[in-house]
JSON list of C-alpha atoms in Angstrom, two decimals:
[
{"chain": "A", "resi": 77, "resn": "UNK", "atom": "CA", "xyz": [6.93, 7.71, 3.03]},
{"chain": "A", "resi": 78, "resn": "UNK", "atom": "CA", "xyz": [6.06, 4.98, 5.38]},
{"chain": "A", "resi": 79, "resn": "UNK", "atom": "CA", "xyz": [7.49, 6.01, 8.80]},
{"chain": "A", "resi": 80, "resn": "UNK", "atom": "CA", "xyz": [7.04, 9.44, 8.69]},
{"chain": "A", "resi": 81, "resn": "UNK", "atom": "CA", "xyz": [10.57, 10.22, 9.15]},
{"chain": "A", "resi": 82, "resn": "UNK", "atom": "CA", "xyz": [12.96, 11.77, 7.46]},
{"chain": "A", "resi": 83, "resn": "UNK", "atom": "CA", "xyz": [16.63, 11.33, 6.24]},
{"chain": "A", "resi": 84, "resn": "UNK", "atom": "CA", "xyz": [16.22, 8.41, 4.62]},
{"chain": "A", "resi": 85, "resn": "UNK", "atom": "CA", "xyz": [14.41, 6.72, 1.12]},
{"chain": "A", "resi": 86, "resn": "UNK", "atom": "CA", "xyz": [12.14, 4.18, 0.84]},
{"chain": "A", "resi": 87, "resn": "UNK", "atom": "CA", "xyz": [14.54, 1.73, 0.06]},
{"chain": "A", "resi": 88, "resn": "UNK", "atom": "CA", "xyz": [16.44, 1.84, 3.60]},
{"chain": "A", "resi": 89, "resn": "UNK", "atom": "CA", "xyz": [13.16, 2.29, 5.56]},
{"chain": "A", "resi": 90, "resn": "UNK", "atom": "CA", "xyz": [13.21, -0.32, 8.52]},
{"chain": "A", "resi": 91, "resn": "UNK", "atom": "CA", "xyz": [9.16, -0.49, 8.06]},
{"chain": "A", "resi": 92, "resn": "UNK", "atom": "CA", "xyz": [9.61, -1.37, 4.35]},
{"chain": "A", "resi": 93, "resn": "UNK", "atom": "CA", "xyz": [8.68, -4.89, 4.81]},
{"chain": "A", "resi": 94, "resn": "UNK", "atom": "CA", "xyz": [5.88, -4.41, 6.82]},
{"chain": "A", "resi": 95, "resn": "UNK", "atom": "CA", "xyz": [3.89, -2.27, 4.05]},
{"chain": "A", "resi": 96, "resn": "UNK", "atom": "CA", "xyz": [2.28, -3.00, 0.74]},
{"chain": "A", "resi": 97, "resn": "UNK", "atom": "CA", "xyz": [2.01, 0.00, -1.92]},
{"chain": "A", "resi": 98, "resn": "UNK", "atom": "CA", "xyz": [-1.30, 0.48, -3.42]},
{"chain": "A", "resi": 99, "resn": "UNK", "atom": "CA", "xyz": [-1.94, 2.41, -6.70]},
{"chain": "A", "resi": 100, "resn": "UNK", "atom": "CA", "xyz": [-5.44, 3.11, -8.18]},
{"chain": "A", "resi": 101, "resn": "UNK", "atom": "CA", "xyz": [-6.85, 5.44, -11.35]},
{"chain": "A", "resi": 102, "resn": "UNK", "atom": "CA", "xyz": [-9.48, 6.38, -7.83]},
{"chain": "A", "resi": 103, "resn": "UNK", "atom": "CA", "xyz": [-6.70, 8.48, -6.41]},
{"chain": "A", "resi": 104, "resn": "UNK", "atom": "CA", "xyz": [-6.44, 11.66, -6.90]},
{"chain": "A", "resi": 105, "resn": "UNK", "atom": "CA", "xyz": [-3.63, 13.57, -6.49]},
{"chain": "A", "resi": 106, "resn": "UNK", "atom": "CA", "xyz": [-4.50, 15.94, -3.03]},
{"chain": "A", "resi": 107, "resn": "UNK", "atom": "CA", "xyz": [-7.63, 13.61, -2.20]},
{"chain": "A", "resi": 108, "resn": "UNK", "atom": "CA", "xyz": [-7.22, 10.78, 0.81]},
{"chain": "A", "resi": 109, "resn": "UNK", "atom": "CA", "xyz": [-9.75, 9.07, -1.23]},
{"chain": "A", "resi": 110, "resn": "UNK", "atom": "CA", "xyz": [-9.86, 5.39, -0.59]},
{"chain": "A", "resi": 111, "resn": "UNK", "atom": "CA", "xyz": [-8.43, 4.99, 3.00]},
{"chain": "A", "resi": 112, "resn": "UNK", "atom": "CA", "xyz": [-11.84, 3.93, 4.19]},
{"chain": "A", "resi": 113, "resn": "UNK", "atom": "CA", "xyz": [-12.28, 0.67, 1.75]},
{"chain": "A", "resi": 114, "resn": "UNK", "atom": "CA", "xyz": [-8.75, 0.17, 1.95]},
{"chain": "A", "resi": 115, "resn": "UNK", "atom": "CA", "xyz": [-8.68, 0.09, 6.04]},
{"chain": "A", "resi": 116, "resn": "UNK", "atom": "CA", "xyz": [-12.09, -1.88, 5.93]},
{"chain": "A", "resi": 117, "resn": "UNK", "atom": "CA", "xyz": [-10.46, -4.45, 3.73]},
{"chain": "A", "resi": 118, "resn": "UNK", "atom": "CA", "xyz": [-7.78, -4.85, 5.70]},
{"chain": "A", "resi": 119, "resn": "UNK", "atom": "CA", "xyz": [-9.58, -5.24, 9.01]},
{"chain": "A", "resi": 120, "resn": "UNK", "atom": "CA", "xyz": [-11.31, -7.69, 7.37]},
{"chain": "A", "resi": 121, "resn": "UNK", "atom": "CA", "xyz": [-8.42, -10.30, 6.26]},
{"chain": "A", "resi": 122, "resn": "UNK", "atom": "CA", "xyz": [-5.37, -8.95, 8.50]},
{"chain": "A", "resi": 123, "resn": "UNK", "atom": "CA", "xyz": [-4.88, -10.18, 12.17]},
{"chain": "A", "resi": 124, "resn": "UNK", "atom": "CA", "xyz": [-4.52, -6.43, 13.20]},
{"chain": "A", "resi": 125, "resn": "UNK", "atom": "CA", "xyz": [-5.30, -3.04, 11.44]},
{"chain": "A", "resi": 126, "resn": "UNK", "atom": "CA", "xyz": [-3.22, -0.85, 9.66]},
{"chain": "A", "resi": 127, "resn": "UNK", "atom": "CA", "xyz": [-0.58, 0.34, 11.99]},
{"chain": "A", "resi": 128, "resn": "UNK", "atom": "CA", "xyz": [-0.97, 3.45, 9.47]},
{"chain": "A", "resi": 129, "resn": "UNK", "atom": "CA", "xyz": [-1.40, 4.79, 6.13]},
{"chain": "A", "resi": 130, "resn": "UNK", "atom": "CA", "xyz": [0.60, 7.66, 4.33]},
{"chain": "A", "resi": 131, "resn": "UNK", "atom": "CA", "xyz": [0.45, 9.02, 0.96]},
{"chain": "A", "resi": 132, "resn": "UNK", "atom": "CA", "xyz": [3.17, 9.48, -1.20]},
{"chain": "A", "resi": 133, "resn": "UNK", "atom": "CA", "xyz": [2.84, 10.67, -5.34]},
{"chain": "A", "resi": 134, "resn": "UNK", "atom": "CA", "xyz": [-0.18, 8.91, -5.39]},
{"chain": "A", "resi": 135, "resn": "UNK", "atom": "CA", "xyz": [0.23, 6.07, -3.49]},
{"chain": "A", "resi": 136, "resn": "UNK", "atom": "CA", "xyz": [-1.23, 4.94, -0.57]},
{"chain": "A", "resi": 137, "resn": "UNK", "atom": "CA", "xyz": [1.68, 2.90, 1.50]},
{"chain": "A", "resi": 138, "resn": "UNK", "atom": "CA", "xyz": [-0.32, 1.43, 4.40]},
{"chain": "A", "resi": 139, "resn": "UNK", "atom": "CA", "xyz": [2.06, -0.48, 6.77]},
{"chain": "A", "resi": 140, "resn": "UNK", "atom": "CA", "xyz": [0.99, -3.26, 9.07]},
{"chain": "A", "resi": 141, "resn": "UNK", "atom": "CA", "xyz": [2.38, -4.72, 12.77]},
{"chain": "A", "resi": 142, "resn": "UNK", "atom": "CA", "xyz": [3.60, -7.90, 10.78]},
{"chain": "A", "resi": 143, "resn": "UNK", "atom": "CA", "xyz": [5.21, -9.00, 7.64]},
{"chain": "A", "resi": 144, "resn": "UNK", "atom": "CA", "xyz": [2.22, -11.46, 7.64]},
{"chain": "A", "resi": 145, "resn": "UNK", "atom": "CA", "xyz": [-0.77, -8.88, 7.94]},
{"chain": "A", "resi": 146, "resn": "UNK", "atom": "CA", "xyz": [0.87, -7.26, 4.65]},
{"chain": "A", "resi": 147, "resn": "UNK", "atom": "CA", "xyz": [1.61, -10.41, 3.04]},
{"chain": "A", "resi": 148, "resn": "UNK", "atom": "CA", "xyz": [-2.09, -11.64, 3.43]},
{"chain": "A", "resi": 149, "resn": "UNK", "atom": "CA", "xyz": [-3.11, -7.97, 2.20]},
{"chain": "A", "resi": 150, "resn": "UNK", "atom": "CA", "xyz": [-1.81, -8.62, -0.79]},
{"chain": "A", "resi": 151, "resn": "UNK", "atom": "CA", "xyz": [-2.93, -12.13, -1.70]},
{"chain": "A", "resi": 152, "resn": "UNK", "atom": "CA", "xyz": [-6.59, -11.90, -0.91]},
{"chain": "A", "resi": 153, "resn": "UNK", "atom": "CA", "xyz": [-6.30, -8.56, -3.13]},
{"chain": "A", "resi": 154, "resn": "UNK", "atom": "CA", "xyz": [-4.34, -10.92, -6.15]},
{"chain": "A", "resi": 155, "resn": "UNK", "atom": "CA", "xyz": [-7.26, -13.39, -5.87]},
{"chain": "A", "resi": 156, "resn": "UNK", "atom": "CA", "xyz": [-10.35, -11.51, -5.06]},
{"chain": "A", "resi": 157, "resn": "UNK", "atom": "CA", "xyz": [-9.35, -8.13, -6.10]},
{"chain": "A", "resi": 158, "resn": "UNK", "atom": "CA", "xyz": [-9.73, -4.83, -4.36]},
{"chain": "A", "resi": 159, "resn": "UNK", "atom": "CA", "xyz": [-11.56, -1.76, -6.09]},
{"chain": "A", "resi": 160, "resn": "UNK", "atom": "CA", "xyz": [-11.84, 1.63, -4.73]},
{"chain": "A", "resi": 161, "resn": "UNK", "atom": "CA", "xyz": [-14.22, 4.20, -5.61]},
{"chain": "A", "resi": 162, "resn": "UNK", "atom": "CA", "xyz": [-14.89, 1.28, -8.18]},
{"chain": "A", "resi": 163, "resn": "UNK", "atom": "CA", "xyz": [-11.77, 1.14, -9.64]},
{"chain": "A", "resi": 164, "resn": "UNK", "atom": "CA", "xyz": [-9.66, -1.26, -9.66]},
{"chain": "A", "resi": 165, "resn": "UNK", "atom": "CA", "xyz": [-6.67, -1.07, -7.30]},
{"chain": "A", "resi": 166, "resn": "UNK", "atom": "CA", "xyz": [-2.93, -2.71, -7.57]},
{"chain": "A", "resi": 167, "resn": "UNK", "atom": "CA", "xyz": [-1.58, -4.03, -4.61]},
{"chain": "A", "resi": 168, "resn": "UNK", "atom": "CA", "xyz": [2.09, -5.02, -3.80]},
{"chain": "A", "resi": 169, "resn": "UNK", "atom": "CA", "xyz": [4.18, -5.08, -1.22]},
{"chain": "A", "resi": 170, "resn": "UNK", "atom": "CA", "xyz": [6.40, -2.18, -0.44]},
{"chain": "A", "resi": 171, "resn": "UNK", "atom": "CA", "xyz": [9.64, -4.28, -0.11]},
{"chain": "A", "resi": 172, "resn": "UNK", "atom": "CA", "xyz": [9.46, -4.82, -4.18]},
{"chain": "A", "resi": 173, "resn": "UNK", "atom": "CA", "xyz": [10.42, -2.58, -6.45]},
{"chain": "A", "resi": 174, "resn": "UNK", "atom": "CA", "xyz": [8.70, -1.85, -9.17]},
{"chain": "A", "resi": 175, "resn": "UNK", "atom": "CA", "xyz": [9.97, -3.12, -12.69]},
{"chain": "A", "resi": 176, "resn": "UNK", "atom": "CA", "xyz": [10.97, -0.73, -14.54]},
{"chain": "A", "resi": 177, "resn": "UNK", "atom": "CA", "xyz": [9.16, 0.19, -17.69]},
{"chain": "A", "resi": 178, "resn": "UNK", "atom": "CA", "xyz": [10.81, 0.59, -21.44]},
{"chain": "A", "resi": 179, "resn": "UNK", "atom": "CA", "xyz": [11.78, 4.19, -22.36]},
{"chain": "A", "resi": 180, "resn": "UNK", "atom": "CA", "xyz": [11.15, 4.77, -18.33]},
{"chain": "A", "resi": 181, "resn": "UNK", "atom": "CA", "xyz": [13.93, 6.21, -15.80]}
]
């Protein structure tokens, strides 16, 4: 989901640590919804934009030109949050996997 190619999972993707994973009630599934405020957030506290941004099961994986950029993504959205479509969004980076949850597989 982040590089566009295929023939390999998210897991072995060489972009992986260049990208943060965003999730938000906002997103619909079929809708791009959110890019915009995402993108405009970015701009606003990376050192470059979004190199791009891809959808996959809901989740917008935008990756960045540095490890930094998605880094600093991330912690301004921990500390000053990040809403789209006035929802509240969660953002992590795509290198960590999410913890699995009880009665989950």
């Amino acid at each position: 989901p982040l590089c566009g190619a295929e023939g390999h999972s998210l897991a072995s993707c060489g972009s992986r640590a260049r990208a943060t994973a965003i999730r938000c009630d906002a997103f619909r599934p079929g809708s791009e919804h959110g890019e915009a405020e995402v993108a405009e957030m970015a701009r606003a506290v990376c050192t470059s934009p979004p190199e791009q941004m891809r959808w996959h099961e809901g989740v917008l994986y935008v990756t960045f030109a540095s490890e930094a950029d998605a880094a600093k993504l991330v912690e301004v959205a921990a500390g000053e949050g990040l809403e789209v479509g006035g929802e509240p969004a969660s953002v992590e980076r795509a290198e960590q996997p999410r913890p699995a949850v009880a009665g989950q597989a």
